[in-house]
mmCIF file of C-alpha atoms in Angstrom:
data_model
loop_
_atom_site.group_PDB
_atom_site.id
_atom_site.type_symbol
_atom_site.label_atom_id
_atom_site.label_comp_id
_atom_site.label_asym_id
_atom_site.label_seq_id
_atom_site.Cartn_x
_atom_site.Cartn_y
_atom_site.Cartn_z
ATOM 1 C CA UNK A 8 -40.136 152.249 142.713
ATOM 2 C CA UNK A 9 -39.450 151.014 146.301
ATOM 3 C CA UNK A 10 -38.346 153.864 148.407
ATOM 4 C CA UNK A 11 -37.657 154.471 152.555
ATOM 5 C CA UNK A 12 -41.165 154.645 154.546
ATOM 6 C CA UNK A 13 -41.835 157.839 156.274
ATOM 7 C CA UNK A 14 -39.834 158.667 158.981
ATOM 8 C CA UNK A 15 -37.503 156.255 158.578
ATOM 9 C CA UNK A 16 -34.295 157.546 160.288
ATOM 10 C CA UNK A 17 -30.474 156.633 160.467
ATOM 11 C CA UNK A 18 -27.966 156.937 163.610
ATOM 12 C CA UNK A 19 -24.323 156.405 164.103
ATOM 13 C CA UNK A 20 -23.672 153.296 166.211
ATOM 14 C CA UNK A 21 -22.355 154.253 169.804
ATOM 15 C CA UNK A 22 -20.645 150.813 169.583
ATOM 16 C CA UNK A 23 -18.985 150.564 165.932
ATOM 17 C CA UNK A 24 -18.330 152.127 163.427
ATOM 18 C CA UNK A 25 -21.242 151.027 161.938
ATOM 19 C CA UNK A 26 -24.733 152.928 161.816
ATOM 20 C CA UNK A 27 -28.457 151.907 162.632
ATOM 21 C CA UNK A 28 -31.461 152.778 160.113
ATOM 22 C CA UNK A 29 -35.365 152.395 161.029
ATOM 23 C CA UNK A 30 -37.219 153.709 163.965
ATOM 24 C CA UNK A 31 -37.002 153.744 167.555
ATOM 25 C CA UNK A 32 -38.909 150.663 167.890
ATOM 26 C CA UNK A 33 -37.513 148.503 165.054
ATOM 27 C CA UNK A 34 -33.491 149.160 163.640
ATOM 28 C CA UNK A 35 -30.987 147.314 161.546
ATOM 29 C CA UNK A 36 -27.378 147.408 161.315
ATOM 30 C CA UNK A 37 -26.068 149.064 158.745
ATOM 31 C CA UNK A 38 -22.154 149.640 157.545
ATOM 32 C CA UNK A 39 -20.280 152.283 155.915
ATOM 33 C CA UNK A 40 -20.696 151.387 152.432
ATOM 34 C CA UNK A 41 -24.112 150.438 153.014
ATOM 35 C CA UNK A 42 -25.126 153.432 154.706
ATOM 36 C CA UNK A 43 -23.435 155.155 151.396
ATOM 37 C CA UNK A 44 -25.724 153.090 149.492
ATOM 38 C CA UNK A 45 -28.957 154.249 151.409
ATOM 39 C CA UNK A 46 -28.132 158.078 150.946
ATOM 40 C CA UNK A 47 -28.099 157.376 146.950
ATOM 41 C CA UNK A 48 -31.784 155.650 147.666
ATOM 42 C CA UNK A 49 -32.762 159.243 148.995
ATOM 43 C CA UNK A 50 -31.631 160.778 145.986
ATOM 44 C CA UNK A 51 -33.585 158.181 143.945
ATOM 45 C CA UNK A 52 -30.750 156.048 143.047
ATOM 46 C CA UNK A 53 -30.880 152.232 143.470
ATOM 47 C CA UNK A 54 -28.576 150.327 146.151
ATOM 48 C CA UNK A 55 -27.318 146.824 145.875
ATOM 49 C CA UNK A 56 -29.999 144.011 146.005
ATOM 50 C CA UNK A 57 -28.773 142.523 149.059
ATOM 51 C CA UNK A 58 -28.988 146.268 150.701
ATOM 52 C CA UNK A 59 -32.702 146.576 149.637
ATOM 53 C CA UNK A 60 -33.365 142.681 150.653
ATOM 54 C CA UNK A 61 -31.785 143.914 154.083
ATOM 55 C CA UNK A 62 -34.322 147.238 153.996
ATOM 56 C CA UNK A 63 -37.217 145.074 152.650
ATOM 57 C CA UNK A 64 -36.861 142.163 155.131
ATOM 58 C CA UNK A 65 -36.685 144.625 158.045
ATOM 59 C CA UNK A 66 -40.098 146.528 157.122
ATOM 60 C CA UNK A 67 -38.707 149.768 155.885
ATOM 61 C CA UNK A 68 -39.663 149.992 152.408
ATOM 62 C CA UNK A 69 -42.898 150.852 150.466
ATOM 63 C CA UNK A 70 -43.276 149.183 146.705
ATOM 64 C CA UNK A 71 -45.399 152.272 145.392
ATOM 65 C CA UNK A 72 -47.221 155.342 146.911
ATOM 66 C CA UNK A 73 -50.931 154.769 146.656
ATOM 67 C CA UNK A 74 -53.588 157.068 145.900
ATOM 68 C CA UNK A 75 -56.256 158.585 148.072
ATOM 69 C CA UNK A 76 -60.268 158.139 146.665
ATOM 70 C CA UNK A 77 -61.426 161.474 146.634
ATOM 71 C CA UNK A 78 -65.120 162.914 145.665
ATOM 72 C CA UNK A 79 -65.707 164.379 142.464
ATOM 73 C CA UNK A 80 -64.893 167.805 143.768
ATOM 74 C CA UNK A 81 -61.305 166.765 143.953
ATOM 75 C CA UNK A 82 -61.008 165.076 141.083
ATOM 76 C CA UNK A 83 -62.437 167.238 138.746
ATOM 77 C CA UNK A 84 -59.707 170.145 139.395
ATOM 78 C CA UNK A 85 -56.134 170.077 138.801
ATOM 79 C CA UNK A 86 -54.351 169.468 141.787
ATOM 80 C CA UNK A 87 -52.047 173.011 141.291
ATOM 81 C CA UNK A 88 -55.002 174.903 141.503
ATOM 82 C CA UNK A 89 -57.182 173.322 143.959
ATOM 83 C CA UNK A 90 -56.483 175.094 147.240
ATOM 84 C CA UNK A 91 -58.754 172.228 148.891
ATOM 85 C CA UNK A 92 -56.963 169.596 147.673
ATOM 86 C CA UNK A 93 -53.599 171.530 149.132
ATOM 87 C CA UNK A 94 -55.149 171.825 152.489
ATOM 88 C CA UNK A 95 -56.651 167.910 152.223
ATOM 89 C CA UNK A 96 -52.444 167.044 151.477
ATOM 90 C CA UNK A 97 -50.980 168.708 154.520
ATOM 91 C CA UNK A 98 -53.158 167.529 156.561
ATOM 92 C CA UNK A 99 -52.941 163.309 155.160
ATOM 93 C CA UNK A 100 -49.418 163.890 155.948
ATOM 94 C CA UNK A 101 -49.243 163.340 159.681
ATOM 95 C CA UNK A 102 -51.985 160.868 158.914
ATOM 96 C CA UNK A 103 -50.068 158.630 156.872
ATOM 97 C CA UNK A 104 -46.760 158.445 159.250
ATOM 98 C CA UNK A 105 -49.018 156.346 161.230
ATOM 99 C CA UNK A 106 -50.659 154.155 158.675
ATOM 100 C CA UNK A 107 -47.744 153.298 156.672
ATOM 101 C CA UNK A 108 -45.937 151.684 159.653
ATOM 102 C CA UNK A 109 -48.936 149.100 160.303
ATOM 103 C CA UNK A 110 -47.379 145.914 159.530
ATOM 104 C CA UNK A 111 -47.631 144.726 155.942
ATOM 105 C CA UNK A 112 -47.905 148.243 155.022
ATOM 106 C CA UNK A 113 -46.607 149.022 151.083
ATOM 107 C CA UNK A 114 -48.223 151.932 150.002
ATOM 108 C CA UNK A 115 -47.060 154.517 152.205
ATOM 109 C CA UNK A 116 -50.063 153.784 153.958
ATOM 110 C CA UNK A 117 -52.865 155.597 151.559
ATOM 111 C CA UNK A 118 -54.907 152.272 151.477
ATOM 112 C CA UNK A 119 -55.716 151.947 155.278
ATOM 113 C CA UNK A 120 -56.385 155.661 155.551
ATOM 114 C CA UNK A 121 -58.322 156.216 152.347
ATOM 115 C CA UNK A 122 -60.695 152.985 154.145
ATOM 116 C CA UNK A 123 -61.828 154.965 157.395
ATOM 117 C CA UNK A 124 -64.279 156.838 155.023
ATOM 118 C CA UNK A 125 -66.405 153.496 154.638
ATOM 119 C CA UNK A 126 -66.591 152.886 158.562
ATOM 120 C CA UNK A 127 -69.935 153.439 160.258
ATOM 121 C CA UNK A 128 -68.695 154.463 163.931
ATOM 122 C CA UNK A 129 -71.215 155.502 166.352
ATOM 123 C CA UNK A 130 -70.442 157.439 169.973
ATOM 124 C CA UNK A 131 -73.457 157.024 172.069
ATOM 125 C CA UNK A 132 -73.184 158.633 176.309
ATOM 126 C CA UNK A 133 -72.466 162.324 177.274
ATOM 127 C CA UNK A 134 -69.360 163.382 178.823
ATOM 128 C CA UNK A 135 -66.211 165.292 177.890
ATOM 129 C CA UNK A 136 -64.659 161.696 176.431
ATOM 130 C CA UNK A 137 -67.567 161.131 173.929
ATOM 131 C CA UNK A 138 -67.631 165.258 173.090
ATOM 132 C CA UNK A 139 -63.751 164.638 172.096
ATOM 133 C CA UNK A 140 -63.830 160.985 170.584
ATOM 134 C CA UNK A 141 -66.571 162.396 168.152
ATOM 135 C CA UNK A 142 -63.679 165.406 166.606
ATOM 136 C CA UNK A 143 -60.724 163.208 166.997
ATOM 137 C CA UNK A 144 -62.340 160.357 164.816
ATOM 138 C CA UNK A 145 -63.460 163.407 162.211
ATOM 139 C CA UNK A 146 -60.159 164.789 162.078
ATOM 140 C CA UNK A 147 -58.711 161.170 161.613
ATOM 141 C CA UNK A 148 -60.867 160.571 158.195
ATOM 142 C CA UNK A 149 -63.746 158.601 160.301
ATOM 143 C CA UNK A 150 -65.988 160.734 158.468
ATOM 144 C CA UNK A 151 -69.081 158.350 158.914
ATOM 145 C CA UNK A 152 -68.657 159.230 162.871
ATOM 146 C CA UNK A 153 -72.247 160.390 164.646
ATOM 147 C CA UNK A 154 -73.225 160.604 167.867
ATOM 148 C CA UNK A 155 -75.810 158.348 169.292
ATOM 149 C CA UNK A 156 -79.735 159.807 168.703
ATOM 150 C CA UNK A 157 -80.399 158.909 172.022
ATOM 151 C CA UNK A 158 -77.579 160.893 173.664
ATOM 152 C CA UNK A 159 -78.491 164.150 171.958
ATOM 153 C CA UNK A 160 -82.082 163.911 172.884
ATOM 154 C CA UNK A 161 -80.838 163.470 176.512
ATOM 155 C CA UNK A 162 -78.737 166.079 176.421
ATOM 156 C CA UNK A 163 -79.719 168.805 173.556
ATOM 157 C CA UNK A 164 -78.162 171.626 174.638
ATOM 158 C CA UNK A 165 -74.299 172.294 174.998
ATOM 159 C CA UNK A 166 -73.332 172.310 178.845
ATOM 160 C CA UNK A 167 -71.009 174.650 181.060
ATOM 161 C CA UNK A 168 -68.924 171.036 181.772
ATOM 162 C CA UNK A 169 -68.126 171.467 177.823
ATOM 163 C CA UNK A 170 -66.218 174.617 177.960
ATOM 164 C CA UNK A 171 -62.643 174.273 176.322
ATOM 165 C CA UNK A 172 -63.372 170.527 174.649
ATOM 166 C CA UNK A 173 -63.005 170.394 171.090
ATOM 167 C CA UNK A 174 -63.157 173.870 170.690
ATOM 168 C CA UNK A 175 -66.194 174.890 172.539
ATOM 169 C CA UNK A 176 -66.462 178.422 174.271
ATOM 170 C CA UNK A 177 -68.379 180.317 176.930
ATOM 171 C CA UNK A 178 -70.551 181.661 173.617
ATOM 172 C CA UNK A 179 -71.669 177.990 172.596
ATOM 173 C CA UNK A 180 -73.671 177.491 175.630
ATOM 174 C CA UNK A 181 -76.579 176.491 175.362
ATOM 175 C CA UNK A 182 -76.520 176.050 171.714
ATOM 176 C CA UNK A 183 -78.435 172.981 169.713
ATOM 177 C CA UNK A 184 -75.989 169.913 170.346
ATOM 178 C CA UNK A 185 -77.095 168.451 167.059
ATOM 179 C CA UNK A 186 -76.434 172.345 165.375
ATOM 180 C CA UNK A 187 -72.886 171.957 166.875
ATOM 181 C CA UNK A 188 -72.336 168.267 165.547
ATOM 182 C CA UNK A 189 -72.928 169.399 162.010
ATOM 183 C CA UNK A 190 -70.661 172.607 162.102
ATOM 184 C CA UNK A 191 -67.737 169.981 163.857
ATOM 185 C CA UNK A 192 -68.727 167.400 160.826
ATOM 186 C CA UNK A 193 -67.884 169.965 158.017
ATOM 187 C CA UNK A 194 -65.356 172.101 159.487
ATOM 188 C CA UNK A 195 -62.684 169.383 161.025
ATOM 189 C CA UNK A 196 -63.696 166.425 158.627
ATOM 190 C CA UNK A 197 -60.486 164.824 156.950
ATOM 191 C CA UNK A 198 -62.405 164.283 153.917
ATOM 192 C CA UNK A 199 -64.650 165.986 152.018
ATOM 193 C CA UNK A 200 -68.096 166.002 153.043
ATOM 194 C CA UNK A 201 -70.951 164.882 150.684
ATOM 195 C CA UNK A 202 -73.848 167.053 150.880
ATOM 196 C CA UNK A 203 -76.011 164.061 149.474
ATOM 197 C CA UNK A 204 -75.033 161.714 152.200
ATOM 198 C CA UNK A 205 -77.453 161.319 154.858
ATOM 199 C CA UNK A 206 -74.682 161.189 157.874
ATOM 200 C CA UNK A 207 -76.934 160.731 160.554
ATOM 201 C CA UNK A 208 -79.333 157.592 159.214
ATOM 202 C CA UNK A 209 -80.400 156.144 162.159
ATOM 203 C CA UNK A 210 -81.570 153.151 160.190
ATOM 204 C CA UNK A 211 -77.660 152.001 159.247
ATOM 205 C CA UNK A 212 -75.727 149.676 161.100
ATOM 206 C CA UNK A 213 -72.489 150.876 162.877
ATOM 207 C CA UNK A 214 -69.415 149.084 161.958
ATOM 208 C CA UNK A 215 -68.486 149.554 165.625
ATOM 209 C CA UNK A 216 -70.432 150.965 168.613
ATOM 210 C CA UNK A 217 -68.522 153.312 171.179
ATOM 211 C CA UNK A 218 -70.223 153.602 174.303
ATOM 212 C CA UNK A 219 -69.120 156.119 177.384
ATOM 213 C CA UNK A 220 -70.502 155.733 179.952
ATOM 214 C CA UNK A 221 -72.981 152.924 182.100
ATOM 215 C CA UNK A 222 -74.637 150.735 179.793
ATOM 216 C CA UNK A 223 -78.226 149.669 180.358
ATOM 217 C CA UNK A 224 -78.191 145.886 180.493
ATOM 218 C CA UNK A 225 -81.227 144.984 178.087
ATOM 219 C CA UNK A 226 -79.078 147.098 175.304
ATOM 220 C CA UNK A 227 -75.631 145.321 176.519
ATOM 221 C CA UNK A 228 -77.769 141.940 175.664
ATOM 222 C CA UNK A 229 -79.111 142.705 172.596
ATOM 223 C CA UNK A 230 -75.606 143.820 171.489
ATOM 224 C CA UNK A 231 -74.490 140.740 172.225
ATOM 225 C CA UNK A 232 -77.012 139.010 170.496
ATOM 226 C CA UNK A 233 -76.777 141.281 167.802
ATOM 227 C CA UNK A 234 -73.128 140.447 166.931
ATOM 228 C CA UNK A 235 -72.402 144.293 167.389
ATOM 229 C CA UNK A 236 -69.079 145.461 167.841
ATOM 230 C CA UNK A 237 -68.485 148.132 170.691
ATOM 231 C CA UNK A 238 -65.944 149.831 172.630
ATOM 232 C CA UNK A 239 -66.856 150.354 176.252
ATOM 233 C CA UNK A 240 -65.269 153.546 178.191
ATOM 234 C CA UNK A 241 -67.012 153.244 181.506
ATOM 235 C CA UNK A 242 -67.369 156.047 183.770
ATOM 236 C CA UNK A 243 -64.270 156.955 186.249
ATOM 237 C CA UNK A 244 -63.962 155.256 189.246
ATOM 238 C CA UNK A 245 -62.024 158.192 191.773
ATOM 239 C CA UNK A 246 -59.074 159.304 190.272
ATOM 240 C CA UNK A 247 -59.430 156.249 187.523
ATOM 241 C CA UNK A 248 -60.325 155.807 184.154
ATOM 242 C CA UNK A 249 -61.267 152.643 182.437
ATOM 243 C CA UNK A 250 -60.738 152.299 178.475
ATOM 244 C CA UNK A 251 -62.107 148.927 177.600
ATOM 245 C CA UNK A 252 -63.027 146.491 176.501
ATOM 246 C CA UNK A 253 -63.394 146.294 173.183
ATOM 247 C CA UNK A 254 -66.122 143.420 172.589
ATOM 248 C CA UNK A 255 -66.427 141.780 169.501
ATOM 249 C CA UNK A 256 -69.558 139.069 170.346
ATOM 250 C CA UNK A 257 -68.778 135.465 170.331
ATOM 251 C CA UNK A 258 -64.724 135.917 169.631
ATOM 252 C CA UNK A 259 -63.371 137.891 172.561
ATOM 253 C CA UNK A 260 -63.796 138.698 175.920
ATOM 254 C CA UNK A 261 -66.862 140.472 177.056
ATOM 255 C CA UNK A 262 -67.890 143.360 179.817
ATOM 256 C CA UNK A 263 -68.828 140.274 182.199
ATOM 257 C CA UNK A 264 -65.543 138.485 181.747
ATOM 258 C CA UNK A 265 -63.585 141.682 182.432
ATOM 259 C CA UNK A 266 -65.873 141.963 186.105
ATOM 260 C CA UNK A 267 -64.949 138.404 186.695
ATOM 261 C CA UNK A 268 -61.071 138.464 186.275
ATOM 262 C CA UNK A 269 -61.364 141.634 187.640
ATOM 263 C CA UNK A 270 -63.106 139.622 191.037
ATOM 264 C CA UNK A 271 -60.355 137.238 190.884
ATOM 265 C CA UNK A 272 -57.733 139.730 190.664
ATOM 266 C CA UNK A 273 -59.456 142.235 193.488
ATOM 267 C CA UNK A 274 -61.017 140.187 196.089
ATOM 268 C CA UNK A 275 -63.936 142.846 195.059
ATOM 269 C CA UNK A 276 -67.051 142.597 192.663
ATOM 270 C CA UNK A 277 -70.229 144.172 191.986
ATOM 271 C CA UNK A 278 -70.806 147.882 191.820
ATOM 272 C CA UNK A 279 -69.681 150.570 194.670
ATOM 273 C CA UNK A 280 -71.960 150.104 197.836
ATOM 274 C CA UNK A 281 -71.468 153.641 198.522
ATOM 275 C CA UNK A 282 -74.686 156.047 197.236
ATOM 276 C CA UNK A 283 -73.111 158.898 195.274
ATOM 277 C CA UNK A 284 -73.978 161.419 192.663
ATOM 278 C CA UNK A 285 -74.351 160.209 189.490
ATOM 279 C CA UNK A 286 -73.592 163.589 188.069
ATOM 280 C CA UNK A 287 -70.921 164.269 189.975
ATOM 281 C CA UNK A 288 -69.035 161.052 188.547
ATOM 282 C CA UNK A 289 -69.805 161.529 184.838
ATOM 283 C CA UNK A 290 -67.202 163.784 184.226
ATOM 284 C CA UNK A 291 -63.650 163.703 184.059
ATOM 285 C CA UNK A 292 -60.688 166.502 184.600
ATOM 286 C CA UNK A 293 -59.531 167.851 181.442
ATOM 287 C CA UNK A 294 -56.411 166.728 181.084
ATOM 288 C CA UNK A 295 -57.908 163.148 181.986
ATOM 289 C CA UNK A 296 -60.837 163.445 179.337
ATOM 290 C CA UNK A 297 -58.487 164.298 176.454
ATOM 291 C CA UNK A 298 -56.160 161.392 177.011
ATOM 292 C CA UNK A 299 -58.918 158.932 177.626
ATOM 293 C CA UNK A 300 -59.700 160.100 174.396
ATOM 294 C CA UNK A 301 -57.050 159.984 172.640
ATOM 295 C CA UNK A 302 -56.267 155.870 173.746
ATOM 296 C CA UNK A 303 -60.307 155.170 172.710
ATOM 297 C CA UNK A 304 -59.489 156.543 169.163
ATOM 298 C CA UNK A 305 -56.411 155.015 169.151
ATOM 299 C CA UNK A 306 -58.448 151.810 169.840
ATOM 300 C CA UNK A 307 -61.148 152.289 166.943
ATOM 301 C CA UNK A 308 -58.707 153.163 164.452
ATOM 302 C CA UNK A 309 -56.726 150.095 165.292
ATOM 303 C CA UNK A 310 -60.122 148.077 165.359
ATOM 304 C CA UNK A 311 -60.271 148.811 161.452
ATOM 305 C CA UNK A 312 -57.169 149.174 160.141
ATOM 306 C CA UNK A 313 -55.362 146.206 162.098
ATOM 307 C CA UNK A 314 -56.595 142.732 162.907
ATOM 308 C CA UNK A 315 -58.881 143.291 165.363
ATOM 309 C CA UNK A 316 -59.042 140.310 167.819
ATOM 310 C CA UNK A 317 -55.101 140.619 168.073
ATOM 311 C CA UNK A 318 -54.515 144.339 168.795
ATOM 312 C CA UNK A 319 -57.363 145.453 170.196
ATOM 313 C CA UNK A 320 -59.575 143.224 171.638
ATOM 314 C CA UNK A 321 -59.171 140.639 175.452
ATOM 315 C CA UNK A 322 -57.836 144.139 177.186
ATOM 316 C CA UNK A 323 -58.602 146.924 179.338
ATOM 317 C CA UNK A 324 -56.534 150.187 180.118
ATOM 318 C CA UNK A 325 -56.625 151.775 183.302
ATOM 319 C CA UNK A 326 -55.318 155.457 183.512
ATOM 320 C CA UNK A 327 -54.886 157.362 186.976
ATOM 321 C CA UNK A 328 -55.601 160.990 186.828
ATOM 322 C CA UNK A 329 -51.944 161.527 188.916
ATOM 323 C CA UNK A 330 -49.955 160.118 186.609
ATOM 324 C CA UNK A 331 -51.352 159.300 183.020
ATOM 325 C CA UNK A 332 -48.316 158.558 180.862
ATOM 326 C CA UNK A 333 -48.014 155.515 183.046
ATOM 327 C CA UNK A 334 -51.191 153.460 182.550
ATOM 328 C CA UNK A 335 -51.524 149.798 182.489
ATOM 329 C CA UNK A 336 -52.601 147.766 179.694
ATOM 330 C CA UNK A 337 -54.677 144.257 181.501
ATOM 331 C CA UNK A 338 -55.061 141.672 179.932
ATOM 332 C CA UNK A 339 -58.597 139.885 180.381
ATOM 333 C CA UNK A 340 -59.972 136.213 178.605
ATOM 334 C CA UNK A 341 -62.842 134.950 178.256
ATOM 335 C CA UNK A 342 -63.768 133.604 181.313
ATOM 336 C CA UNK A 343 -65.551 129.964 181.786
ATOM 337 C CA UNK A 344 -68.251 131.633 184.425
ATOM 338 C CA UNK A 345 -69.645 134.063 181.541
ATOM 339 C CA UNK A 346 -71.898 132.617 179.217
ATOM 340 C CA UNK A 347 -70.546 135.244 176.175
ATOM 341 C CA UNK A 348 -69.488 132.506 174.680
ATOM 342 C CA UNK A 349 -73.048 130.656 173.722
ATOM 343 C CA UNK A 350 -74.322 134.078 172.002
#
C-alpha cells in the first residue's frame, strides 16, 4: 500500500487558499479538497487516482516498506520481546529519513540502508577527522569500517589531541588504539556485530579507501593503477580545510587535476615554500574536525548509496574554520595536463 514518505509535510499557501505538501526542497500545490484527500491517506484511506498520480509524480510516495536483513540473533526472537531489536528500530529511524528521500527511493528507504553492511570502507591517517569518520560511519550501519593497519602501528596509543572526539576521555590515554577500535566497533555499530567475522582482514579489498591526511606518492600511484576508490581529506591549510576529491581511477577527476585547476584558478602551485611543523598542522580545532567529518561521511555514504560519478565525484569542499556553515563546493574536471586518464 503506497503511503506519504517520511517527513513529508503540508503548509498553508501564503498566496491562496491553496496548501503546499513535500519538503523544503521539493513541494506541490495542493487544494482544499485535495488536501482533504491527503489527511484520509494518513488515516490509511485511499485518495483519488489523479491525487496519488500528483503525490507519485512529485516523489512523495513509497509502494511498500521494506525489510531490514538482520543476523540470526534477530531473527530468531520475536520482535515484542527482543529488547535489541527495539533499540536496533529507534535507532534505523533517523537513518531511514535520509535514505528514503534518495531519488528513486520506494521502500521507505530500508534497501539502501540495509546495503552499507556489505561495504568494505577503510580510514587510513591519524588526526581528529579520521578518529571521528571511523564512529560516524559505525553509527551509520558501515559496519565493515576499519582503520588502516598502517595508521595504528604509527600511532598505537590514544593521544592527549584525542580528548573529547568520539567519546574519548582524560582516562583513555594512552590506551591500545586497536583495544579502543574494537570497544567503538561493538558498542556504536548500527548493526549487529558478528563475532565470526574477521573485521579487520587486511587481505580484503576496500570498496572505498578514505585517506586523511598527505599521501605518499608511490601509494597514490598504485591506487591509481589499482582502480581503487578513495576519498582524500588533506591536511588544513591555516584556517582551511579541504574535503576532496573523491577519485574513482580512470572516470573522474584525480588529486593532480584538482592541483592543476587549482593553478589555474590561484596563480599558485606546488606545496607551501614555508618550513613548518608537520605536527603542528595535522590537527584541526574541534569544532572544525567534527564538521569535516561529518561532510567526508556524508561523501562515502553518498558514494554507495547514490550514483557515484554524479554526486560525489569531479569536486572539492573547502571549509574555513571562521565560518563553516558557509563552505564552497568547487567544481574540478579532469584536466588535459594530467595523465589520470591513461591509467
Amino acid at each position: 500500500m503506497k503511503r506519504f514518505k517520511r517527513g513529508t509535510t503540508i503548509f498553508r499557501s501564503t498566496h491562496s487558499e491553496n496548501y503546499r505538501c513535500g519538503t523544503p526542497r521539493q513541494q506541490i500545490t495542493v487544494s482544499p479538497i485535495q488536501y482533504s484527500e491527503l489527511l484520509t491517506l494518513t488515516l490509511g484511506g485511499t485518495p483519488a487516482e489523479s491525487t496519488m498520480a500528483l503525490l507519485d509524480s512529485a516523489g512523495l510516495l513509497d509502494d511498500h516498506m521494506g525489510k531490514i536483513e538482520l543476523t540470526e540473533r534477530y531473527s530468531a526472537r520475536a520482535e515484542n520481546t527482543d529488547a535489541a531489536f527495539s533499540q536496533l528500530r529507534a535507532r534505523l529511524t533517523p537513518e531511514l529519513s535520509q535514505t528514503t528521500w534518495i531519488p528513486g527511493v520506494r521502500d521507505g528507504g530500508v534497501a539502501i540502508l540495509t546495503a552499507r553492511q556489505n561495504f568494505l570502507v577503510e580510514i587510513s591517517g591519524h588526526n581528529r577527522v579520521a578518529t571521528l569518520l571511523y564512529s560516524l560511519l559505525l553509527a551509520s550501519g558501515f559496519t565493515h569500517t576499519r582503520l588502516a593497519i598502517e595508521s595504528k602501528n604509527s600511532h598505537p596509543r590514544i593521544s592527549d589531541n584525542e580528548i573529547g572526539v568520539a567519546g574519548i576521555a582524560p582516562s583513555d590515554i594512552g590506551s591500545l588504539r586497536s583495544k579502543r577500535e574494537s570497544h567503538l566497533r561493538h558498542e556504536i555499530s548500527l548493526f549487529h556485530i558478528d563475532k565470526g567475522v574477521n573485521y579487520n582482514d587486511e587481505l580484503s579489498t576496500p570498496d572505498l579507501l578514505v585517506h586523511c591526511g598527505d599521501i605518499d606518492p608511490h601509494r597514490y600511484a598504485q591506487w591509481m593503477a589499482d582502480g581503487q576508490n578513495f576519498l582524500h581529506v588533506p591536511l588544513p591549510v591555516a584556517d582551511t580545510a579541504q574535503i576532496g576529491p573523491l577519485v574513482i581511477p580512470g572516470k573522474s577527476p584525480c588529486i593532480r587535476c584538482a592541483e592543476l585547476t587549482q593553478a589555474e584558478c590561484t596563480g599558485t602551485q606546488g606545496k607551501d615554500l614555508l618550513p613548518k611543523n608537520a605536527a603542528e598542522l595535522a590537527e584541526y580545532p574541534i569544532i572544525a574536525a567534527h564538521y569535516v567529518a561529518a561532510i567526508a561521511a556524508s561523501l562515502v555514504t553518498q558514494f554507495f548509496d547514490n550514483n557515484p560519478e554524479r554526486e560525489v565525484a569531479g569536486k572539492v569542499i573547502l571549509c574555513n574554520y571562521q565560518s563553516p556553515a558557509t563552505s564552497r563546493e568547487v567544481a574540478i574536471s579532469r584536466h588535459p595536463l594530467c595523465g589520470c586518464a591513461f591509467h
